[in-house]
Every structure is written in C-alpha cells, then in structure tokens.
Amino acid sequence: MRKIINVAALLLFAWLVIDALGVPTSLLYFLLVGELPGTNVSLPPSVMLAIMTLGLGLVVFELFARRIELFQRLRQQMLGIISRREQLPRRRYTRI
C-alpha cells in the first residue's frame, strides 16, 4: 500500500511540474499549428506533414515489428511442443 501511495504522489508531482512548465500547451501548439516551443516561429504545413508522416510511420513500424516478433516466438514455442512430443516414447511401460 505504501508503494502505491509513493508512486501516486510521484506521478502527481511530475504532472504538476510538467503542467507548470506548460508542456501540454506547447505540445498542442506544435502539433496543431507547427509552432516551435519557446519561439514565435511556425513551421510550414509541408514540414509538419512530413514530421507527422514520419512519426506515424515509426509507430506503425514498431507495432508491426512487435507483432512479427510475437508470431515468431509463438511459432518457436509450438515447434518446441511438437518436437518434445516426437521425442517422448509412445508407450511408457513396455511390460506390465
């Protein structure tokens, strides 16, 4: 219980610091308008499109790579189960 309270207090403190620095607002302005944080400079729409496309591509690539890794792990486990079945004798007791 004590650990849960400590983690919750740490998360609350981190959120208060992030909010006091204005990170959510800066991030929202960057994503919607292309305004660079701390300046009054705005990026052109084509550059923002390229940044967003690159970010989306990286996310899709990461999810796809994880899915392929998952399927490979499942396949190896299934092959391991099949090979173990083949190694076991058909009858445990030959004489009764």
Coordinates of C-alpha atoms in Angstrom, one line a residue, residues 10-93:
L10 CA 5.4 10.9 -7.6
L11 CA 3.1 10.9 -10.6
L12 CA 1.0 13.8 -9.2
F13 CA 4.2 15.8 -8.5
A14 CA 5.6 15.1 -12.0
W15 CA 2.2 16.1 -13.6
L16 CA 2.2 19.4 -11.6
V17 CA 5.8 20.2 -12.7
I18 CA 5.0 19.4 -16.4
D19 CA 1.8 21.5 -16.2
A20 CA 3.7 24.4 -14.6
L21 CA 6.3 24.4 -17.4
G22 CA 3.5 24.5 -20.0
V23 CA 4.5 21.3 -21.7
P24 CA 1.0 20.2 -22.7
T25 CA 0.1 23.6 -24.2
S26 CA 3.4 23.7 -26.1
L27 CA 2.9 20.2 -27.5
L28 CA -0.6 21.0 -28.6
Y29 CA 0.5 24.2 -30.4
F30 CA 3.3 22.3 -32.0
L31 CA 1.0 19.5 -33.3
L32 CA -1.8 21.8 -34.4
V33 CA -0.1 24.9 -35.7
G34 CA 3.6 23.9 -36.0
E35 CA 4.8 26.5 -33.6
L36 CA 8.2 25.7 -32.1
P37 CA 8.2 25.7 -28.3
G38 CA 9.8 28.8 -26.8
T39 CA 9.7 30.8 -30.1
N40 CA 7.2 32.5 -32.3
V41 CA 8.4 30.6 -35.4
S42 CA 5.8 28.4 -37.1
L43 CA 6.8 25.5 -39.4
P44 CA 5.3 25.4 -42.9
P45 CA 2.4 22.9 -43.4
S46 CA 4.5 20.7 -45.7
V47 CA 7.2 20.3 -43.0
M48 CA 4.6 19.4 -40.4
L49 CA 3.1 16.9 -42.7
A50 CA 6.5 15.3 -43.2
I51 CA 7.1 15.2 -39.5
M52 CA 3.7 13.7 -38.7
T53 CA 4.0 11.1 -41.5
L54 CA 7.5 10.1 -40.3
G55 CA 6.2 9.8 -36.7
L56 CA 3.2 7.7 -37.8
G57 CA 5.5 5.5 -39.9
L58 CA 7.7 4.9 -37.0
V59 CA 4.8 3.9 -34.8
V60 CA 3.4 1.6 -37.4
F61 CA 6.8 0.0 -38.0
E62 CA 7.3 -0.5 -34.3
L63 CA 3.9 -2.2 -33.9
F64 CA 4.5 -4.3 -36.9
A65 CA 7.9 -5.4 -35.7
R66 CA 6.4 -6.4 -32.3
R67 CA 3.7 -8.4 -33.9
I68 CA 6.2 -10.3 -36.1
E69 CA 8.3 -11.0 -33.0
L70 CA 5.3 -12.3 -31.2
F71 CA 4.4 -14.6 -34.0
Q72 CA 7.9 -15.9 -34.3
R73 CA 8.0 -16.6 -30.6
L74 CA 4.7 -18.4 -30.7
R75 CA 5.9 -20.4 -33.7
Q76 CA 9.1 -21.5 -31.9
Q77 CA 7.1 -22.5 -28.8
M78 CA 4.7 -24.5 -31.0
L79 CA 7.6 -26.2 -32.8
G80 CA 9.2 -26.9 -29.4
I81 CA 6.0 -28.6 -28.2
I82 CA 5.8 -30.7 -31.3
S83 CA 9.4 -31.7 -31.2
R84 CA 9.0 -32.7 -27.5
R85 CA 6.1 -34.9 -28.4
E86 CA 8.2 -36.7 -31.0
Q87 CA 11.0 -37.3 -28.6
L88 CA 8.8 -38.9 -26.0
P89 CA 8.3 -42.7 -26.2
R90 CA 4.9 -43.9 -27.4
R91 CA 4.5 -46.2 -24.5
R92 CA 5.9 -45.6 -21.1
Y93 CA 5.7 -49.2 -19.9

